Structures are given as structure tokens and as C-alpha cells.
Amino acid sequence: MRKKRLRYLFVCLIAAIPAQAQVFPGYHTSQFAGVHAVPFNPALAAGSRYKWDVNIIGADVKAGNTYYSFVKSSLLSGQEKMVRNVDYIPDTNATRKQYGWGSADVMLPSVLYSIDEKQSVAFTWRIRGSANAGGMGTPIANFFALNYPNPRFTDRNFVSKYAAGNGNAWNEFALSYARVIKDKGDHRWKAGISLKYLGGQASAYTVVRDASFTFNTTQLADINSGRVHYGYNEELDEYTSQDSWSSVYSPFQNPGIGLDVGVVYEWRPDNDGFGSMHEGGPDWNPDADTWKARFGVSIVDIGGMSYRKSVPSANLDVTADNVLVRSLNKQRNESMRRYATRIATMFTPLENDDTYYMNLPTSLNMFGDINLNGRFFLSASATVALNGGEKDDNKTNALTQFLITPRFELKNLGLYLPISVNRFGQADAGFALRAGPLVIGSASLFSNLSRQMLNHADVFVALRVVPIRLGKWSWDKGSDGTYRKRRHNIGCPTI
């Protein structure tokens, strides 16, 4: 299994970039999201409709790439070996660069608590993993992916200005505070901040710059120029295939600090004297959802953590003649430590530090939300990666994405239809359900059900503890029939 995982990571380096995107897409901007909305914009915790909201367990998993497309039936069959051009097809004719990504975000017990109608605090505990790679042109992806070393590529020169692969897994404890900072007339402003304590669990990076090589024969190649920086944290040298994740998990190792900040504006025009539809009912804060439209901006995942490099980590000038092509492969039964050490002895070492700083996938989040009639809503949100450039060797970066979500909301039921497109032009339609304490969905569900070939997918699920009161009161029956009166314009109060 360990060898299979390493081969998968190598494929990601050939055909891969961004990993972190919007968590719980479609549901993440709902007024019922509670503690699940805090990672997207901490200001959403202020003036919450919940006195308290507890997440028991939640997970959001994503994976995708631009180079390989897999036959859906082959993926579902569980077969161990897949055959190229039968079970999967590489995009060998593309003119663009190739990318891939994967992420997992597990939210462990977390809680939001409303101090009063204007301010809230939250504690979130998450274990997160993010891996991305890319920047490699399609000709080089073909060179490594199609029966390497393939004689069809002999006597050809290949050039790559930049290619990189990075991965990071970390523990995250966050304390958040949000409050209404201005409330005047039709306008309400909220602000929030999350301070995070980070504990790095595992990370690795490989960066190739200004590479040029000539594939002379299937045995020999000349590397005309190039610099390679690679490394991983020293704790990984102690990990063996017999170790479980829990046995090596240490939330306070490799410490770092992170920060999220956000603001939200709500437009609250005159509501005909009725007040909230929930007024007089069981809701803790009946004024929470009386906005007609709201807009928010946040910057999340500022910061990072420091690691000590493993001994084999190296910065190399890889210029060399008559390099044995197969010597660049990891050999059977060769440990990662031994492989990295061997590669370092083949080339000229450059100056190298003992530590490295792994940046979080910093992103700019924006959203707009329109309340159509108290039950139907339309929201739009965007995540823009802020550290996706080529200057920093040590980072993972967010997936730039735009999403529109029509939704239907009741107190104990929510239906969400996210429609999204990412920076690579991959468009999706999905579905999410909130039913009492359960939240489940996928932003690519409907799209992938209709496709025969898949190159990306996602799924999320969460279980919460929320105050649920099942009684005769509802928007239509209880509280003097506020929703019915408002809808039919009867029994209007004197203004």
C-alpha cells in the first residue's frame, strides 16, 4: 500500500496544482451553517440564529487533475491495475500546462456560542491535508507518463521553466470572535477574526526551475541545465508502513500561527412592521435572518508552520551529461530516505537550510446572498488563491473557484444546488442536503453522474448537534401566521 501511495504522489507531480477550495460548497454561506461557516468567513458567526451550535464530526474531500480522465466504471470496479487507454486516458494532445490537486479537511468536535444577539465566539478543531503539483507542460507530462523511458522521445530536447509539487498535513485549533460593529437603519456591519494554533504533521516539496534536457537514448540523457529543490520533514524518516496515522499524530509538533479575518454587510430594509418571521417562536435570535441581501469578504489561511528538514533534503544543480535514465527512478524496496540520498550524490549540491516554512493555502473569499422570500435564497461565492505564484517553494495553494447556489431553507431542512466553475474551466452541478443534524453533499454530484469519464470529484458530510424543537409552531401555523400574513398581505400592522 505504501508503494502505491508513493506512485500516486509521483503521478501528481507529473500531472498536477491547487487543493484547498470552498469547504462544504453551497451550504457554506447558508444562515443555517453555524459553526461550519466560520472557516469561510469568521464574521458569519456574529448575530447567529443559534444560541449554540456543535459539530460532532465533519469531512470534506476533493481530488482532481487536468491530465488523466478515468472511466467511471473502472474506478467503481475496485480493480488493482488500470490499463492506459482502456481504464484511463491521458490528455496527450493538450497545449496547456497540466495540474492536479487533492485535499481532505476533517472537522472534529467544534462549537459556536452566541454571547448575545451581537457577538459570538467559536472553537474549531480541524485536521487538514493539502497536496498540489503542476506547471509542467504536456510534452514533459507525456515523456514521464507514457512508458518511461519511451524510445519515441529519443533525440528530443525538453524544456521546463517551472514545475512543482507540494504537500502538507497539519492540525489546527482555532479560536474565533465575531460581533456586530455597526447597526444603523437598514445597514448592519459584522466583523470576525480567527486565531489559529497550527501543528505540522507531515510535509514535502519538490521544485524544478529552468530545466532543459536531451533524451539521447532509452539509456542516457544529457541534462543541459536545471535546479531542483526537494525536502520533507524529519519526522517522516521515522514513519514506517506498520505505523498507523494515530500513532504518529502529535497536534503540538512543528508549531505555527494562522489567521482568518472577515467582514459582512447586511442590507435590512423596512419589513412592513411585521419584524422577523420567527418572532414569537422558539428561535434564540429572531432578528438574525431579517436581511434582504448580504455581502462578505474574508482572507483566510494567513500564516504557516516551520519544519526541520530531513537529512536527505537537498538543493541541487542537476546539470550533467550521460545520466543513466533509469537511475532517476526509485528502485524496488528502496526507502524514500535512501532514494533522496542517492539522487543528491548524483548532482552538484547548492546551499541549503536546515529548516523550511510551509505556508498555508491563503485565499480571498467573497460572497453575496439574496433573500428572495424567506425560504428561497440565491448566493454567489468565489475563492481566489493568493499564493499560487512561482516564487515560494514551500506552500500549498487554494483552488480558484466561482460558485452560484440556489437554495431552499426551512428550520430543519435545507436543499442546495451548487453550480461551479474552477480556474481550469471544469464546470459542475451538485447537490447538498441539510436534514436536522445531518449535512451531506457533493458540488460535482449531478455532473459526475452524467459523465462517462471522470477527472475530478468531491464529497462532504457532517453531523451536528443543534437545538431542534418539533411543535405546532411554524412559519405558516404558529406565531400568528406571520409568513401567511406577509405573503398574502393581510392583517398588516399599523406603521
GROMACS .gro file of C-alpha atoms in nm:
model
  495
    1MET     CA    1   0.000   0.000   0.000
    2ARG     CA    2   0.282   0.241   0.081
    3LYS     CA    3   0.437   0.189  -0.263
    4LYS     CA    4   0.102   0.255  -0.427
    5ARG     CA    5   0.068   0.581  -0.235
    6LEU     CA    6   0.418   0.688  -0.341
    7ARG     CA    7   0.341   0.608  -0.704
    8TYR     CA    8   0.022   0.812  -0.678
    9LEU     CA    9   0.219   1.110  -0.542
   10PHE     CA   10   0.462   1.079  -0.832
   11VAL     CA   11   0.173   1.087  -1.079
   12CYS     CA   12   0.050   1.404  -0.908
   13LEU     CA   13   0.390   1.561  -0.969
   14ILE     CA   14   0.359   1.481  -1.337
   15ALA     CA   15   0.002   1.589  -1.388
   16ALA     CA   16  -0.096   1.820  -1.115
   17ILE     CA   17  -0.191   2.223  -0.854
   18PRO     CA   18  -0.446   2.372  -0.611
   19ALA     CA   19  -0.602   2.168  -0.338
   20GLN     CA   20  -0.798   2.370  -0.089
   21ALA     CA   21  -1.120   2.525  -0.216
   22GLN     CA   22  -1.451   2.614  -0.055
   23VAL     CA   23  -1.532   2.370   0.228
   24PHE     CA   24  -1.894   2.242   0.232
   25PRO     CA   25  -1.965   2.417  -0.105
   26GLY     CA   26  -2.317   2.551  -0.149
   27TYR     CA   27  -2.404   2.506   0.217
   28HIS     CA   28  -2.109   2.714   0.345
   29THR     CA   29  -2.287   3.053   0.313
   30SER     CA   30  -2.625   2.938   0.449
   31GLN     CA   31  -2.761   3.121   0.752
   32PHE     CA   32  -2.809   2.773   0.899
   33ALA     CA   33  -2.441   2.676   0.853
   34GLY     CA   34  -2.349   2.789   1.205
   35VAL     CA   35  -2.002   2.672   1.304
   36HIS     CA   36  -1.947   2.529   0.955
   37ALA     CA   37  -1.948   2.882   0.808
   38VAL     CA   38  -1.668   3.008   1.032
   39PRO     CA   39  -1.375   2.871   0.820
   40PHE     CA   40  -1.509   3.055   0.512
   41ASN     CA   41  -1.568   3.388   0.687
   42PRO     CA   42  -1.543   3.425   1.066
   43ALA     CA   43  -1.775   3.729   1.060
   44LEU     CA   44  -2.066   3.496   0.974
   45ALA     CA   45  -2.066   3.384   1.338
   46ALA     CA   46  -2.190   3.726   1.460
   47GLY     CA   47  -2.564   3.766   1.519
   48SER     CA   48  -2.615   3.393   1.465
   49ARG     CA   49  -2.961   3.237   1.464
   50TYR     CA   50  -2.821   2.975   1.705
   51LYS     CA   51  -2.753   3.026   2.073
   52TRP     CA   52  -2.511   2.739   2.030
   53ASP     CA   53  -2.414   2.503   1.750
   54VAL     CA   54  -2.193   2.196   1.787
   55ASN     CA   55  -2.018   1.998   1.515
   56ILE     CA   56  -1.962   1.636   1.616
   57ILE     CA   57  -1.764   1.529   1.310
   58GLY     CA   58  -1.738   1.655   0.953
   59ALA     CA   59  -1.523   1.591   0.648
   60ASP     CA   60  -1.471   1.746   0.307
   61VAL     CA   61  -1.262   1.557   0.049
   62LYS     CA   62  -1.162   1.667  -0.302
   63ALA     CA   63  -0.937   1.532  -0.577
   64GLY     CA   64  -0.882   1.612  -0.942
   65ASN     CA   65  -0.643   1.676  -1.226
   66THR     CA   66  -0.631   1.807  -1.583
   67TYR     CA   67  -0.423   1.529  -1.745
   68TYR     CA   68  -0.593   1.196  -1.674
   69SER     CA   69  -0.958   1.105  -1.729
   70PHE     CA   70  -1.079   0.777  -1.579
   71VAL     CA   71  -1.357   0.552  -1.699
   72LYS     CA   72  -1.617   0.572  -1.425
   73SER     CA   73  -1.698   0.203  -1.431
   74SER     CA   74  -1.328   0.116  -1.391
   75LEU     CA   75  -1.298   0.341  -1.086
   76LEU     CA   76  -1.601   0.180  -0.925
   77SER     CA   77  -1.488  -0.175  -1.004
   78GLY     CA   78  -1.211  -0.168  -0.744
   79GLN     CA   79  -0.958  -0.331  -0.978
   80GLU     CA   80  -0.595  -0.302  -0.864
   81LYS     CA   81  -0.435  -0.236  -1.204
   82MET     CA   82  -0.567   0.007  -1.461
   83VAL     CA   83  -0.472  -0.007  -1.828
   84ARG     CA   84  -0.392   0.310  -2.017
   85ASN     CA   85  -0.636   0.391  -2.300
   86VAL     CA   86  -0.874   0.131  -2.157
   87ASP     CA   87  -0.940   0.233  -1.798
   88TYR     CA   88  -0.794   0.582  -1.818
   89ILE     CA   89  -0.693   0.821  -2.096
   90PRO     CA   90  -0.420   1.085  -2.069
   91ASP     CA   91  -0.476   1.420  -2.242
   92THR     CA   92  -0.165   1.387  -2.459
   93ASN     CA   93  -0.264   1.649  -2.719
   94ALA     CA   94  -0.330   1.940  -2.483
   95THR     CA   95  -0.135   2.261  -2.536
   96ARG     CA   96  -0.180   2.383  -2.178
   97LYS     CA   97   0.019   2.304  -1.868
   98GLN     CA   98  -0.102   2.017  -1.654
   99TYR     CA   99  -0.216   2.029  -1.292
  100GLY     CA  100  -0.369   1.810  -1.022
  101TRP     CA  101  -0.489   1.852  -0.664
  102GLY     CA  102  -0.617   1.671  -0.360
  103SER     CA  103  -0.732   1.777  -0.016
  104ALA     CA  104  -0.901   1.649   0.297
  105ASP     CA  105  -1.047   1.865   0.573
  106VAL     CA  106  -1.176   1.686   0.883
  107MET     CA  107  -1.360   1.899   1.139
  108LEU     CA  108  -1.352   1.735   1.481
  109PRO     CA  109  -1.569   1.846   1.777
  110SER     CA  110  -1.620   2.221   1.738
  111VAL     CA  111  -1.864   2.470   1.886
  112LEU     CA  112  -2.015   2.813   1.823
  113TYR     CA  113  -2.167   3.004   2.114
  114SER     CA  114  -2.361   3.331   2.095
  115ILE     CA  115  -2.276   3.558   2.388
  116ASP     CA  116  -2.570   3.779   2.296
  117GLU     CA  117  -2.752   3.893   1.983
  118LYS     CA  118  -2.449   4.087   1.861
  119GLN     CA  119  -2.142   3.879   1.941
  120SER     CA  120  -2.030   3.518   1.926
  121VAL     CA  121  -1.727   3.303   1.993
  122ALA     CA  122  -1.629   2.976   1.830
  123PHE     CA  123  -1.376   2.699   1.876
  124THR     CA  124  -1.293   2.480   1.576
  125TRP     CA  125  -1.064   2.178   1.564
  126ARG     CA  126  -0.962   2.061   1.220
  127ILE     CA  127  -0.710   1.816   1.074
  128ARG     CA  128  -0.627   1.926   0.721
  129GLY     CA  129  -0.425   1.792   0.432
  130SER     CA  130  -0.346   1.963   0.104
  131ALA     CA  131  -0.139   1.842  -0.191
  132ASN     CA  132  -0.080   2.008  -0.526
  133ALA     CA  133   0.162   1.997  -0.814
  134GLY     CA  134   0.182   2.135  -1.163
  135GLY     CA  135   0.324   2.387  -1.402
  136MET     CA  136   0.456   2.109  -1.624
  137GLY     CA  137   0.390   2.129  -1.996
  138THR     CA  138   0.202   1.848  -2.166
  139PRO     CA  139   0.508   1.726  -2.369
  140ILE     CA  140   0.702   1.665  -2.047
  141ALA     CA  141   0.400   1.504  -1.882
  142ASN     CA  142   0.382   1.270  -2.181
  143PHE     CA  143   0.754   1.196  -2.154
  144PHE     CA  144   0.722   1.067  -1.797
  145ALA     CA  145   0.373   0.916  -1.819
  146LEU     CA  146   0.388   0.721  -2.146
  147ASN     CA  147   0.604   0.410  -2.086
  148TYR     CA  148   0.905   0.599  -1.948
  149PRO     CA  149   1.170   0.571  -2.088
  150ASN     CA  150   0.992   0.560  -2.424
  151PRO     CA  151   1.207   0.533  -2.742
  152ARG     CA  152   0.961   0.754  -2.934
  153PHE     CA  153   1.104   1.052  -2.743
  154THR     CA  154   1.472   0.995  -2.825
  155ASP     CA  155   1.677   1.274  -2.985
  156ARG     CA  156   1.440   1.536  -2.849
  157ASN     CA  157   1.504   1.832  -2.625
  158PHE     CA  158   1.263   1.918  -2.341
  159VAL     CA  159   1.240   2.248  -2.155
  160SER     CA  160   1.053   2.334  -1.836
  161LYS     CA  161   1.083   2.677  -1.677
  162TYR     CA  162   0.898   2.572  -1.363
  163ALA     CA  163   0.728   2.268  -1.214
  164ALA     CA  164   0.647   2.194  -0.851
  165GLY     CA  165   0.478   1.952  -0.618
  166ASN     CA  166   0.391   2.025  -0.255
  167GLY     CA  167   0.204   1.852   0.022
  168ASN     CA  168   0.121   1.944   0.378
  169ALA     CA  169  -0.085   1.792   0.661
  170TRP     CA  170  -0.147   1.981   0.981
  171ASN     CA  171  -0.358   2.006   1.295
  172GLU     CA  172  -0.546   2.330   1.355
  173PHE     CA  173  -0.703   2.469   1.673
  174ALA     CA  174  -0.885   2.799   1.611
  175LEU     CA  175  -1.050   3.050   1.843
  176SER     CA  176  -1.288   3.291   1.671
  177TYR     CA  177  -1.462   3.608   1.781
  178ALA     CA  178  -1.724   3.794   1.578
  179ARG     CA  179  -1.955   4.085   1.654
  180VAL     CA  180  -2.186   4.340   1.500
  181ILE     CA  181  -1.969   4.653   1.474
  182LYS     CA  182  -2.231   4.890   1.329
  183ASP     CA  183  -2.611   4.872   1.314
  184LYS     CA  184  -2.786   5.181   1.185
  185GLY     CA  185  -3.110   5.198   0.992
  186ASP     CA  186  -3.114   4.949   0.708
  187HIS     CA  187  -2.743   4.872   0.736
  188ARG     CA  188  -2.559   4.627   0.958
  189TRP     CA  189  -2.186   4.552   0.955
  190LYS     CA  190  -2.018   4.250   1.114
  191ALA     CA  191  -1.652   4.162   1.163
  192GLY     CA  192  -1.478   3.846   1.275
  193ILE     CA  193  -1.132   3.706   1.337
  194SER     CA  194  -0.993   3.356   1.392
  195LEU     CA  195  -0.656   3.296   1.557
  196LYS     CA  196  -0.515   2.952   1.486
  197TYR     CA  197  -0.257   2.734   1.654
  198LEU     CA  198  -0.106   2.505   1.391
  199GLY     CA  199   0.076   2.178   1.440
  200GLY     CA  200   0.255   2.046   1.133
  201GLN     CA  201   0.224   1.668   1.089
  202ALA     CA  202   0.390   1.597   0.755
  203SER     CA  203   0.504   1.793   0.452
  204ALA     CA  204   0.713   1.757   0.140
  205TYR     CA  205   0.807   1.969  -0.159
  206THR     CA  206   0.982   1.936  -0.494
  207VAL     CA  207   1.053   2.235  -0.718
  208VAL     CA  208   1.223   2.228  -1.058
  209ARG     CA  209   1.340   2.551  -1.221
  210ASP     CA  210   1.493   2.632  -1.561
  211ALA     CA  211   1.529   2.268  -1.662
  212SER     CA  212   1.644   2.158  -2.006
  213PHE     CA  213   1.739   1.804  -2.104
  214THR     CA  214   1.801   1.595  -2.414
  215PHE     CA  215   1.681   1.236  -2.427
  216ASN     CA  216   1.965   1.075  -2.628
  217THR     CA  217   1.870   0.708  -2.597
  218THR     CA  218   1.647   0.500  -2.376
  219GLN     CA  219   1.952   0.458  -2.153
  220LEU     CA  220   2.118   0.802  -2.146
  221ALA     CA  221   2.017   1.167  -2.125
  222ASP     CA  222   2.201   1.499  -2.105
  223ILE     CA  223   2.066   1.748  -1.852
  224ASN     CA  224   2.171   2.081  -2.001
  225SER     CA  225   2.053   2.298  -1.712
  226GLY     CA  226   1.826   2.294  -1.411
  227ARG     CA  227   1.791   2.341  -1.037
  228VAL     CA  228   1.595   2.105  -0.816
  229HIS     CA  229   1.498   2.175  -0.455
  230TYR     CA  230   1.335   1.893  -0.261
  231GLY     CA  231   1.276   1.809   0.100
  232TYR     CA  232   1.047   1.670   0.366
  233ASN     CA  233   1.017   1.697   0.742
  234GLU     CA  234   1.243   1.484   0.960
  235GLU     CA  235   0.952   1.307   1.134
  236LEU     CA  236   0.872   1.120   0.811
  237ASP     CA  237   1.202   0.930   0.836
  238GLU     CA  238   1.066   0.765   1.150
  239TYR     CA  239   0.739   0.662   0.985
  240THR     CA  240   0.706   0.302   0.868
  241SER     CA  241   0.436   0.118   0.679
  242GLN     CA  242   0.336  -0.054   1.005
  243ASP     CA  243   0.260   0.278   1.176
  244SER     CA  244  -0.098   0.398   1.192
  245TRP     CA  245  -0.182   0.765   1.149
  246SER     CA  246  -0.295   0.792   1.512
  247SER     CA  247   0.036   0.656   1.640
  248VAL     CA  248   0.236   0.937   1.478
  249TYR     CA  249  -0.019   1.216   1.519
  250SER     CA  250   0.105   1.492   1.751
  251PRO     CA  251  -0.104   1.812   1.746
  252PHE     CA  252   0.163   2.034   1.905
  253GLN     CA  253   0.469   1.947   1.698
  254ASN     CA  254   0.614   2.185   1.437
  255PRO     CA  255   0.410   2.479   1.571
  256GLY     CA  256   0.287   2.777   1.374
  257ILE     CA  257   0.031   3.057   1.383
  258GLY     CA  258  -0.254   3.121   1.140
  259LEU     CA  259  -0.514   3.391   1.097
  260ASP     CA  260  -0.853   3.443   0.928
  261VAL     CA  261  -1.024   3.784   0.909
  262GLY     CA  262  -1.359   3.877   0.755
  263VAL     CA  263  -1.637   4.134   0.730
  264VAL     CA  264  -2.004   4.101   0.633
  265TYR     CA  265  -2.251   4.372   0.531
  266GLU     CA  266  -2.629   4.314   0.561
  267TRP     CA  267  -2.899   4.524   0.396
  268ARG     CA  268  -3.214   4.523   0.609
  269PRO     CA  269  -3.489   4.736   0.452
  270ASP     CA  270  -3.823   4.804   0.623
  271ASN     CA  271  -4.018   4.480   0.666
  272ASP     CA  272  -4.372   4.623   0.671
  273GLY     CA  273  -4.387   4.630   1.052
  274PHE     CA  274  -4.404   4.251   1.092
  275GLY     CA  275  -4.049   4.212   1.224
  276SER     CA  276  -3.893   3.869   1.186
  277MET     CA  277  -4.095   3.577   1.055
  278HIS     CA  278  -3.964   3.387   1.359
  279GLU     CA  279  -4.059   3.649   1.619
  280GLY     CA  280  -4.256   3.491   1.899
  281GLY     CA  281  -4.135   3.145   1.802
  282PRO     CA  282  -3.863   2.928   1.953
  283ASP     CA  283  -3.562   3.089   1.783
  284TRP     CA  284  -3.289   3.228   2.004
  285ASN     CA  285  -3.228   3.537   1.789
  286PRO     CA  286  -3.538   3.617   1.577
  287ASP     CA  287  -3.364   3.918   1.420
  288ALA     CA  288  -3.082   3.705   1.276
  289ASP     CA  289  -3.234   3.641   0.932
  290THR     CA  290  -3.426   3.961   0.858
  291TRP     CA  291  -3.173   4.078   0.598
  292LYS     CA  292  -3.275   4.114   0.236
  293ALA     CA  293  -2.922   4.093   0.096
  294ARG     CA  294  -2.575   4.047   0.239
  295PHE     CA  295  -2.219   4.055   0.114
  296GLY     CA  296  -1.895   3.937   0.269
  297VAL     CA  297  -1.518   3.942   0.217
  298SER     CA  298  -1.255   3.744   0.405
  299ILE     CA  299  -0.891   3.646   0.383
  300VAL     CA  300  -0.828   3.304   0.533
  301ASP     CA  301  -0.530   3.078   0.600
  302ILE     CA  302  -0.275   3.353   0.656
  303GLY     CA  303   0.041   3.208   0.812
  304GLY     CA  304   0.212   2.872   0.823
  305MET     CA  305   0.444   2.648   1.023
  306SER     CA  306   0.813   2.562   1.041
  307TYR     CA  307   0.964   2.217   0.987
  308ARG     CA  308   1.312   2.078   1.031
  309LYS     CA  309   1.431   1.920   0.709
  310SER     CA  310   1.521   1.554   0.691
  311VAL     CA  311   1.890   1.485   0.630
  312PRO     CA  312   1.845   1.380   0.263
  313SER     CA  313   1.669   1.708   0.172
  314ALA     CA  314   1.875   1.895  -0.086
  315ASN     CA  315   1.910   2.185  -0.327
  316LEU     CA  316   2.085   2.067  -0.642
  317ASP     CA  317   2.227   2.189  -0.970
  318VAL     CA  318   2.135   1.892  -1.187
  319THR     CA  319   2.340   1.984  -1.494
  320ALA     CA  320   2.514   1.663  -1.608
  321ASP     CA  321   2.599   1.460  -1.919
  322ASN     CA  322   2.525   1.096  -1.988
  323VAL     CA  323   2.289   1.048  -1.697
  324LEU     CA  324   2.154   0.695  -1.670
  325VAL     CA  325   1.780   0.741  -1.726
  326ARG     CA  326   1.671   0.457  -1.502
  327SER     CA  327   1.889   0.581  -1.216
  328LEU     CA  328   1.637   0.863  -1.169
  329ASN     CA  329   1.368   0.607  -1.083
  330LYS     CA  330   1.302   0.498  -0.729
  331GLN     CA  331   1.418   0.139  -0.711
  332ARG     CA  332   1.220  -0.154  -0.580
  333ASN     CA  333   1.231  -0.179  -0.198
  334GLU     CA  334   1.428   0.147  -0.182
  335SER     CA  335   1.318   0.371   0.105
  336MET     CA  336   1.236   0.734   0.038
  337ARG     CA  337   1.528   0.839   0.257
  338ARG     CA  338   1.774   0.621   0.063
  339TYR     CA  339   1.632   0.734  -0.270
  340ALA     CA  340   1.664   1.104  -0.181
  341THR     CA  341   2.018   1.047  -0.055
  342ARG     CA  342   2.119   0.867  -0.375
  343ILE     CA  343   1.980   1.140  -0.600
  344ALA     CA  344   2.172   1.402  -0.402
  345THR     CA  345   2.504   1.220  -0.467
  346MET     CA  346   2.447   1.227  -0.844
  347PHE     CA  347   2.446   1.607  -0.881
  348THR     CA  348   2.613   1.926  -0.755
  349PRO     CA  349   2.485   2.042  -0.414
  350LEU     CA  350   2.379   2.403  -0.357
  351GLU     CA  351   2.338   2.599  -0.035
  352ASN     CA  352   2.063   2.451   0.178
  353ASP     CA  353   1.898   2.547   0.510
  354ASP     CA  354   1.814   2.312   0.796
  355THR     CA  355   1.453   2.430   0.823
  356TYR     CA  356   1.173   2.544   0.595
  357TYR     CA  357   0.849   2.736   0.642
  358MET     CA  358   0.539   2.583   0.483
  359ASN     CA  359   0.276   2.844   0.401
  360LEU     CA  360  -0.095   2.777   0.435
  361PRO     CA  361  -0.317   2.794   0.122
  362THR     CA  362  -0.401   3.163   0.169
  363SER     CA  363  -0.711   3.274  -0.019
  364LEU     CA  364  -0.951   3.562  -0.068
  365ASN     CA  365  -1.316   3.463  -0.019
  366MET     CA  366  -1.611   3.672  -0.137
  367PHE     CA  367  -1.984   3.607  -0.133
  368GLY     CA  368  -2.320   3.768  -0.198
  369ASP     CA  369  -2.654   3.634  -0.078
  370ILE     CA  370  -3.009   3.741  -0.168
  371ASN     CA  371  -3.314   3.657   0.043
  372LEU     CA  372  -3.592   3.611  -0.214
  373ASN     CA  373  -3.887   3.538   0.016
  374GLY     CA  374  -3.763   3.395   0.344
  375ARG     CA  375  -3.746   3.040   0.210
  376PHE     CA  376  -3.574   3.070  -0.125
  377PHE     CA  377  -3.227   3.223  -0.148
  378LEU     CA  378  -2.965   3.278  -0.417
  379SER     CA  379  -2.598   3.308  -0.329
  380ALA     CA  380  -2.275   3.354  -0.523
  381SER     CA  381  -1.928   3.297  -0.381
  382ALA     CA  382  -1.570   3.298  -0.504
  383THR     CA  383  -1.236   3.176  -0.372
  384VAL     CA  384  -0.921   3.329  -0.519
  385ALA     CA  385  -0.579   3.178  -0.444
  386LEU     CA  386  -0.334   3.440  -0.318
  387ASN     CA  387  -0.012   3.237  -0.314
  388GLY     CA  388  -0.025   3.042  -0.639
  389GLY     CA  389   0.285   3.202  -0.792
  390GLU     CA  390   0.630   3.058  -0.860
  391LYS     CA  391   0.841   3.248  -0.606
  392ASP     CA  392   0.772   3.041  -0.296
  393ASP     CA  393   0.898   2.681  -0.291
  394ASN     CA  394   0.712   2.582   0.025
  395LYS     CA  395   0.337   2.619   0.006
  396THR     CA  396   0.009   2.465  -0.089
  397ASN     CA  397  -0.242   2.690  -0.258
  398ALA     CA  398  -0.617   2.719  -0.288
  399LEU     CA  399  -0.822   2.630  -0.595
  400THR     CA  400  -0.961   2.945  -0.753
  401GLN     CA  401  -1.332   2.880  -0.799
  402PHE     CA  402  -1.665   3.058  -0.860
  403LEU     CA  403  -1.995   2.915  -0.739
  404ILE     CA  404  -2.365   3.005  -0.763
  405THR     CA  405  -2.614   2.829  -0.536
  406PRO     CA  406  -2.995   2.848  -0.537
  407ARG     CA  407  -3.123   2.707  -0.210
  408PHE     CA  408  -3.439   2.634  -0.015
  409GLU     CA  409  -3.427   2.673   0.363
  410LEU     CA  410  -3.653   2.559   0.645
  411LYS     CA  411  -3.558   2.534   1.008
  412ASN     CA  412  -3.467   2.164   0.996
  413LEU     CA  413  -3.429   2.117   0.621
  414GLY     CA  414  -3.213   2.275   0.354
  415LEU     CA  415  -3.171   2.192  -0.016
  416TYR     CA  416  -2.873   2.332  -0.207
  417LEU     CA  417  -2.787   2.323  -0.579
  418PRO     CA  418  -2.428   2.450  -0.622
  419ILE     CA  419  -2.317   2.532  -0.977
  420SER     CA  420  -1.944   2.597  -1.004
  421VAL     CA  421  -1.650   2.653  -1.238
  422ASN     CA  422  -1.282   2.647  -1.139
  423ARG     CA  423  -0.975   2.815  -1.287
  424PHE     CA  424  -0.920   2.522  -1.525
  425GLY     CA  425  -1.265   2.558  -1.682
  426GLN     CA  426  -1.407   2.249  -1.512
  427ALA     CA  427  -1.778   2.318  -1.461
  428ASP     CA  428  -2.001   2.124  -1.224
  429ALA     CA  429  -2.352   2.100  -1.084
  430GLY     CA  430  -2.405   1.937  -0.747
  431PHE     CA  431  -2.645   1.886  -0.459
  432ALA     CA  432  -2.636   1.916  -0.081
  433LEU     CA  433  -2.888   1.828   0.188
  434ARG     CA  434  -2.927   1.957   0.542
  435ALA     CA  435  -3.168   1.736   0.736
  436GLY     CA  436  -3.173   1.809   1.107
  437PRO     CA  437  -2.825   1.729   1.239
  438LEU     CA  438  -2.700   1.573   0.911
  439VAL     CA  439  -2.532   1.760   0.627
  440ILE     CA  440  -2.422   1.573   0.315
  441GLY     CA  441  -2.344   1.671  -0.041
  442SER     CA  442  -2.114   1.700  -0.340
  443ALA     CA  443  -2.052   2.001  -0.562
  444SER     CA  444  -1.997   1.769  -0.859
  445LEU     CA  445  -2.267   1.509  -0.795
  446PHE     CA  446  -2.500   1.567  -1.091
  447SER     CA  447  -2.214   1.639  -1.331
  448ASN     CA  448  -2.026   1.322  -1.247
  449LEU     CA  449  -2.340   1.108  -1.257
  450SER     CA  450  -2.388   1.217  -1.618
  451ARG     CA  451  -2.025   1.171  -1.724
  452GLN     CA  452  -1.863   0.854  -1.851
  453MET     CA  453  -1.511   0.985  -1.784
  454LEU     CA  454  -1.407   1.150  -1.456
  455ASN     CA  455  -1.110   1.374  -1.379
  456HIS     CA  456  -1.226   1.530  -1.051
  457ALA     CA  457  -1.474   1.467  -0.770
  458ASP     CA  458  -1.565   1.580  -0.420
  459VAL     CA  459  -1.788   1.485  -0.129
  460PHE     CA  460  -1.864   1.626   0.215
  461VAL     CA  461  -2.059   1.513   0.519
  462ALA     CA  462  -2.109   1.648   0.872
  463LEU     CA  463  -2.303   1.557   1.184
  464ARG     CA  464  -2.411   1.834   1.421
  465VAL     CA  465  -2.596   1.890   1.746
  466VAL     CA  466  -2.844   2.174   1.702
  467PRO     CA  467  -3.147   2.277   1.910
  468ILE     CA  468  -3.446   2.109   1.744
  469ARG     CA  469  -3.800   2.175   1.865
  470LEU     CA  470  -4.079   1.985   1.697
  471GLY     CA  471  -4.410   2.150   1.783
  472LYS     CA  472  -4.707   2.317   1.627
  473TRP     CA  473  -4.520   2.645   1.572
  474SER     CA  474  -4.409   2.711   1.216
  475TRP     CA  475  -4.393   2.996   0.972
  476ASP     CA  476  -4.740   2.918   0.842
  477LYS     CA  477  -4.921   2.798   1.155
  478GLY     CA  478  -4.766   2.947   1.464
  479SER     CA  479  -4.656   3.293   1.569
  480ASP     CA  480  -4.989   3.437   1.448
  481GLY     CA  481  -4.928   3.308   1.095
  482THR     CA  482  -4.663   3.571   1.019
  483TYR     CA  483  -4.546   3.406   0.696
  484ARG     CA  484  -4.905   3.360   0.573
  485LYS     CA  485  -4.998   3.720   0.657
  486ARG     CA  486  -4.686   3.861   0.496
  487ARG     CA  487  -4.732   3.650   0.183
  488HIS     CA  488  -5.100   3.739   0.134
  489ASN     CA  489  -5.075   4.098   0.263
  490ILE     CA  490  -5.341   4.057   0.530
  491GLY     CA  491  -5.353   4.177   0.888
  492CYS     CA  492  -5.074   4.428   0.833
  493PRO     CA  493  -4.967   4.613   1.150
  494THR     CA  494  -5.012   4.985   1.176
  495ILE     CA  495  -4.684   5.164   1.098
   0.00000   0.00000   0.00000
